[in-house]
Short mmCIF file of C-alpha atoms in Angstrom, two decimals:
data_model
loop_
_atom_site.label_atom_id
_atom_site.label_comp_id
_atom_site.label_asym_id
_atom_site.label_seq_id
_atom_site.Cartn_x
_atom_site.Cartn_y
_atom_site.Cartn_z
CA MET A 1 -27.50 4.35 2.95
CA ASN A 2 -27.54 7.41 5.24
CA THR A 3 -25.69 10.63 4.46
CA GLU A 4 -22.78 9.90 6.83
CA THR A 5 -22.10 6.53 5.17
CA ALA A 6 -22.42 8.08 1.72
CA ARG A 7 -20.07 10.95 2.61
CA LEU A 8 -17.45 8.55 4.01
CA ARG A 9 -17.73 6.30 0.97
CA VAL A 10 -17.16 9.12 -1.55
CA LYS A 11 -14.23 10.48 0.46
CA THR A 12 -12.79 6.95 0.73
CA TRP A 13 -13.05 6.39 -3.03
CA ILE A 14 -11.32 9.67 -3.88
CA CYS A 15 -8.52 9.09 -1.40
CA ALA A 16 -8.08 5.41 -2.40
CA THR A 17 -7.76 6.52 -6.05
CA VAL A 18 -4.91 8.89 -5.13
CA VAL A 19 -3.25 6.11 -3.07
CA VAL A 20 -3.44 3.62 -5.95
CA PHE A 21 -2.27 5.94 -8.76
CA SER A 22 0.60 7.49 -6.78
CA ASN A 23 1.81 3.97 -5.94
CA VAL A 24 1.51 2.61 -9.49
CA PHE A 25 3.26 5.56 -11.15
CA GLY A 26 5.75 5.96 -8.30
CA ASN A 27 6.88 2.36 -8.83
CA PHE A 28 6.85 2.76 -12.60
CA PHE A 29 9.13 5.83 -12.60
CA MET A 30 11.42 4.35 -9.96
CA LYS A 31 11.84 1.18 -11.96
CA ARG A 32 12.44 3.23 -15.10
CA GLY A 33 15.29 5.16 -13.51
CA MET A 34 16.83 2.37 -11.39
CA PRO A 35 20.25 1.19 -12.61
CA ALA A 36 20.95 -2.54 -12.97
CA GLN A 37 23.21 -2.60 -9.93
CA LEU A 38 23.65 -0.76 -6.66
CA SER A 39 27.15 -1.72 -5.64
CA THR A 40 27.98 0.51 -2.65
CA PRO A 41 25.83 1.78 0.23
CA LEU A 42 26.41 5.31 -1.13
CA ALA A 43 24.81 4.25 -4.43
CA TYR A 44 21.52 3.66 -2.61
CA VAL A 45 21.49 7.35 -1.68
CA THR A 46 22.86 8.94 -4.85
CA VAL A 47 20.40 7.05 -7.04
CA LEU A 48 17.59 8.98 -5.30
CA PHE A 49 18.74 12.11 -7.17
CA GLN A 50 18.48 10.52 -10.61
CA PRO A 51 15.53 12.40 -12.27
CA TRP A 52 13.17 9.47 -12.90
CA VAL A 53 13.91 7.99 -9.48
CA ALA A 54 13.37 11.39 -7.85
CA LEU A 55 9.97 11.74 -9.56
CA GLY A 56 9.15 8.21 -8.38
CA VAL A 57 10.18 9.10 -4.84
CA LEU A 58 7.98 12.24 -4.89
CA LEU A 59 5.02 10.12 -5.93
CA MET A 60 5.86 7.61 -3.18
CA ILE A 61 5.77 10.47 -0.65
CA LEU A 62 2.32 11.42 -1.99
CA TRP A 63 1.40 7.73 -1.64
CA LEU A 64 2.55 7.65 1.98
CA LEU A 65 0.62 10.82 2.91
CA SER A 66 -2.58 9.86 1.10
CA ARG A 67 -2.45 6.39 2.65
CA MET A 68 -2.04 7.94 6.10
CA ALA A 69 -5.05 10.18 5.44
CA LEU A 70 -7.09 7.19 4.28
CA LEU A 71 -6.13 5.18 7.37
CA SER A 72 -7.20 8.08 9.60
CA TRP A 73 -10.80 6.99 8.98
CA ALA A 74 -10.76 3.63 7.16
CA ASP A 75 -9.89 0.16 8.55
CA LEU A 76 -6.58 -1.47 7.61
CA SER A 77 -8.48 -4.64 6.66
CA TYR A 78 -10.49 -2.47 4.22
CA VAL A 79 -7.56 -0.43 2.84
CA LEU A 80 -5.36 -3.47 2.13
CA PRO A 81 -7.61 -5.31 -0.36
CA VAL A 82 -9.07 -2.14 -1.90
CA THR A 83 -5.69 -0.58 -2.73
CA SER A 84 -4.47 -3.88 -4.18
CA VAL A 85 -6.21 -2.83 -7.40
CA GLY A 86 -2.76 -1.30 -7.99
CA TYR A 87 -1.42 -4.76 -8.92
CA VAL A 88 -3.96 -4.85 -11.74
CA LEU A 89 -2.96 -1.37 -12.94
CA VAL A 90 0.74 -2.36 -12.87
CA ALA A 91 -0.02 -5.31 -15.14
CA LEU A 92 -2.13 -3.12 -17.44
CA THR A 93 0.41 -0.27 -17.63
CA GLY A 94 3.04 -2.92 -18.44
CA LYS A 95 0.89 -4.02 -21.36
CA ILE A 96 -0.03 -0.54 -22.59
CA LEU A 97 3.19 1.41 -21.99
CA LEU A 98 5.83 -1.31 -22.22
CA ASN A 99 4.09 -3.74 -24.59
CA GLU A 100 4.41 -6.63 -22.15
CA GLN A 101 2.38 -9.79 -22.69
CA ILE A 102 -0.44 -10.60 -20.27
CA THR A 103 -0.64 -14.38 -20.02
CA ALA A 104 -3.81 -16.36 -19.22
CA LYS A 105 -2.45 -16.90 -15.68
CA ARG A 106 -2.09 -13.14 -15.23
CA TRP A 107 -5.61 -12.45 -16.49
CA ALA A 108 -6.87 -15.05 -13.99
CA GLY A 109 -4.97 -13.24 -11.21
CA ILE A 110 -6.41 -9.89 -12.32
CA VAL A 111 -9.95 -11.32 -12.18
CA LEU A 112 -9.34 -12.72 -8.66
CA ILE A 113 -7.96 -9.39 -7.39
CA MET A 114 -10.88 -7.45 -8.87
CA ALA A 115 -13.34 -9.92 -7.30
CA GLY A 116 -11.65 -9.50 -3.91
CA VAL A 117 -11.68 -5.71 -4.21
CA ALA A 118 -15.34 -5.70 -5.24
CA LEU A 119 -16.33 -7.94 -2.31
CA VAL A 120 -14.63 -5.73 0.25
CA SER A 121 -15.25 -2.26 -1.21
CA GLY A 122 -18.82 -2.74 -2.38
CA ARG A 123 -20.20 -4.78 0.47
CA THR A 124 -18.45 -3.67 3.66
CA ALA A 125 -18.28 -0.20 5.24
CA PRO A 126 -14.85 1.50 5.30
CA ARG A 127 -14.95 1.92 9.07
CA THR A 128 -16.04 -0.65 11.64
CA VAL A 129 -14.47 0.74 14.81
CA GLY A 130 -14.74 4.19 16.36
CA ALA A 131 -11.87 6.67 16.07
CA GLY A 132 -9.73 7.88 18.96
CA ARG A 133 -9.90 4.74 21.09
CA MET B 1 20.63 -13.84 0.75
CA LYS B 2 17.35 -13.49 -1.15
CA TRP B 3 15.35 -14.96 1.74
CA MET B 4 17.06 -12.73 4.25
CA TRP B 5 15.90 -9.66 2.25
CA ILE B 6 12.37 -11.11 2.03
CA ALA B 7 12.26 -11.72 5.79
CA ILE B 8 13.39 -8.14 6.50
CA ILE B 9 10.89 -6.68 4.00
CA VAL B 10 7.94 -8.72 5.29
CA ALA B 11 8.67 -7.95 8.96
CA ALA B 12 9.35 -4.24 8.37
CA THR B 13 6.33 -3.73 6.08
CA THR B 14 3.94 -5.50 8.44
CA VAL B 15 5.15 -3.62 11.51
CA GLY B 16 5.24 -0.32 9.61
CA GLU B 17 1.72 -0.57 8.16
CA VAL B 18 0.09 -1.75 11.38
CA LEU B 19 1.81 1.06 13.33
CA GLN B 20 0.67 3.52 10.63
CA ALA B 21 -2.93 2.37 11.01
CA MET B 22 -2.66 2.59 14.82
CA GLY B 23 -1.16 6.07 14.72
CA MET B 24 -3.73 7.41 12.28
CA ARG B 25 -6.58 5.83 14.22
CA ARG B 26 -5.39 7.68 17.30
CA HIS B 27 -5.08 10.93 15.37
CA GLY B 28 -8.66 10.67 14.14
CA GLU B 29 -10.32 11.37 10.81
CA ILE B 30 -8.70 14.05 8.64
CA HIS B 31 -11.42 16.44 7.43
CA ASP B 32 -9.57 19.46 6.08
CA PHE B 33 -7.46 18.98 2.94
CA ARG B 34 -6.34 22.60 2.46
CA PRO B 35 -2.51 22.94 2.36
CA GLY B 36 -2.31 24.84 5.66
CA ALA B 37 -4.43 22.29 7.48
CA ILE B 38 -2.40 19.42 6.03
CA GLY B 39 0.78 21.15 7.23
CA ARG B 40 -0.66 21.46 10.74
CA ALA B 41 -1.79 17.81 10.71
CA LEU B 42 1.72 16.76 9.64
CA ALA B 43 3.24 18.77 12.48
CA VAL B 44 0.99 16.93 14.95
CA LEU B 45 1.68 13.56 13.32
CA ALA B 46 5.45 14.15 13.44
CA ARG B 47 5.16 13.86 17.23
CA ASN B 48 3.00 10.74 17.11
CA ARG B 49 5.14 7.77 18.33
CA PHE B 50 3.26 5.26 16.20
CA VAL B 51 3.68 7.35 13.05
CA ILE B 52 7.41 7.88 13.74
CA GLY B 53 7.84 4.13 14.26
CA SER B 54 5.91 3.34 11.11
CA VAL B 55 7.97 5.71 8.94
CA ALA B 56 11.20 4.18 10.32
CA ALA B 57 9.98 0.63 9.63
CA MET B 58 8.79 1.57 6.14
CA ALA B 59 12.17 3.17 5.37
CA VAL B 60 13.87 -0.10 6.33
CA SER B 61 11.43 -1.97 4.11
CA PHE B 62 12.00 0.46 1.20
CA PHE B 63 15.79 0.09 1.20
CA ALA B 64 15.59 -3.68 1.70
CA TYR B 65 13.22 -3.80 -1.30
CA MET B 66 15.76 -1.89 -3.39
CA GLY B 67 18.39 -4.37 -2.23
CA LEU B 68 16.19 -7.31 -3.17
CA LEU B 69 15.44 -5.89 -6.62
CA THR B 70 19.15 -5.79 -7.46
CA ILE B 71 19.46 -9.57 -6.96
CA ALA B 72 15.92 -10.82 -7.76
CA ASP B 73 13.26 -10.28 -10.45
CA LEU B 74 10.11 -8.28 -9.78
CA SER B 75 8.19 -11.47 -10.58
CA PHE B 76 9.83 -13.09 -7.58
CA ALA B 77 9.79 -10.06 -5.29
CA VAL B 78 6.10 -9.13 -5.57
CA PRO B 79 4.47 -12.51 -4.76
CA ALA B 80 7.02 -13.18 -2.02
CA THR B 81 6.07 -9.94 -0.28
CA ALA B 82 2.31 -10.55 -0.74
CA VAL B 83 2.49 -12.64 2.44
CA THR B 84 2.25 -9.32 4.31
CA TYR B 85 -1.48 -9.27 3.37
CA VAL B 86 -2.10 -12.38 5.46
CA LEU B 87 -0.11 -11.12 8.44
CA GLU B 88 -1.63 -7.64 8.33
CA THR B 89 -5.23 -8.85 8.06
CA VAL B 90 -4.66 -11.12 11.08
CA LEU B 91 -3.10 -8.22 13.01
CA ALA B 92 -5.95 -5.90 11.95
CA ARG B 93 -8.35 -8.38 13.53
CA TYR B 94 -6.45 -9.13 16.75
CA VAL B 95 -4.34 -6.03 17.41
CA LEU B 96 -6.43 -3.23 15.86
CA LYS B 97 -9.65 -5.06 16.84
CA GLU B 98 -11.31 -4.40 13.48
CA HIS B 99 -14.44 -6.33 12.62
CA VAL B 100 -13.06 -8.54 9.88
CA ASN B 101 -16.23 -10.27 8.68
CA TRP B 102 -16.27 -13.21 6.27
CA LEU B 103 -16.54 -10.86 3.27
CA ARG B 104 -13.24 -9.26 4.21
CA TRP B 105 -11.52 -12.61 4.84
CA ALA B 106 -12.84 -13.83 1.49
CA GLY B 107 -11.74 -10.62 -0.24
CA ALA B 108 -8.26 -10.73 1.30
CA SER B 109 -7.87 -14.42 0.31
CA LEU B 110 -8.92 -13.70 -3.29
CA VAL B 111 -6.45 -10.81 -3.46
CA ILE B 112 -3.58 -12.97 -2.13
CA CYS B 113 -4.25 -15.71 -4.72
CA GLY B 114 -4.63 -13.06 -7.42
CA VAL B 115 -1.35 -11.32 -6.52
CA ALA B 116 0.46 -14.67 -6.63
CA LEU B 117 -1.02 -15.48 -10.07
CA VAL B 118 -0.31 -12.03 -11.52
CA SER B 119 3.30 -12.01 -10.45
CA LEU B 120 4.43 -15.65 -10.72
#
């Protein structure tokens, strides 16, 4: 592995970690603050100022920006599977923070996702096409 | 009603994320992560047509997702929207011209099956 590949890989891992965690916790806080019903169009806007939802939205903005940064050098077909590790973290945070049950089917899904992520992230380079085409 | 929300979410997410990848590809690799440099990059990106289009599409997808969550469970919403993985990988190959080798197809397929299992 030459230095350029190594540099890109480290940068990709750091940025992908920010993308995944901001998405997982953004969703978690938004779900925590979301009321059971949004009856009027205005409710869709006012709910954004509810504290937990607002924190969730801030994290989603961080998610959007970090994902844009990641896509400035990494392929979409690399970013998609690699950031899907978030689904695993959602299931695990559900178990740890909310005491949800993880069924055998869910564990099987978690294993499949991790296998997919490992295949793509460990064995293919983040970038396959030149920038600024 | 549920399926109408799903259709809107899938279409808006796919368009938004592919446009985002296109816009960022055109912008080029971001090297400098100091606040000032990020601010300058954002100012440039705010004039990038692809990025503007992607943010608009993702906003549509975000509000449609909120709408869906009021009438459907997360366990229905998440696997139903996982179909965007298939569409986006195909578009990455044919529109963004990425080299999607068999490892990536295999990885994407495993992830899709996994997402369905985790959320069903």
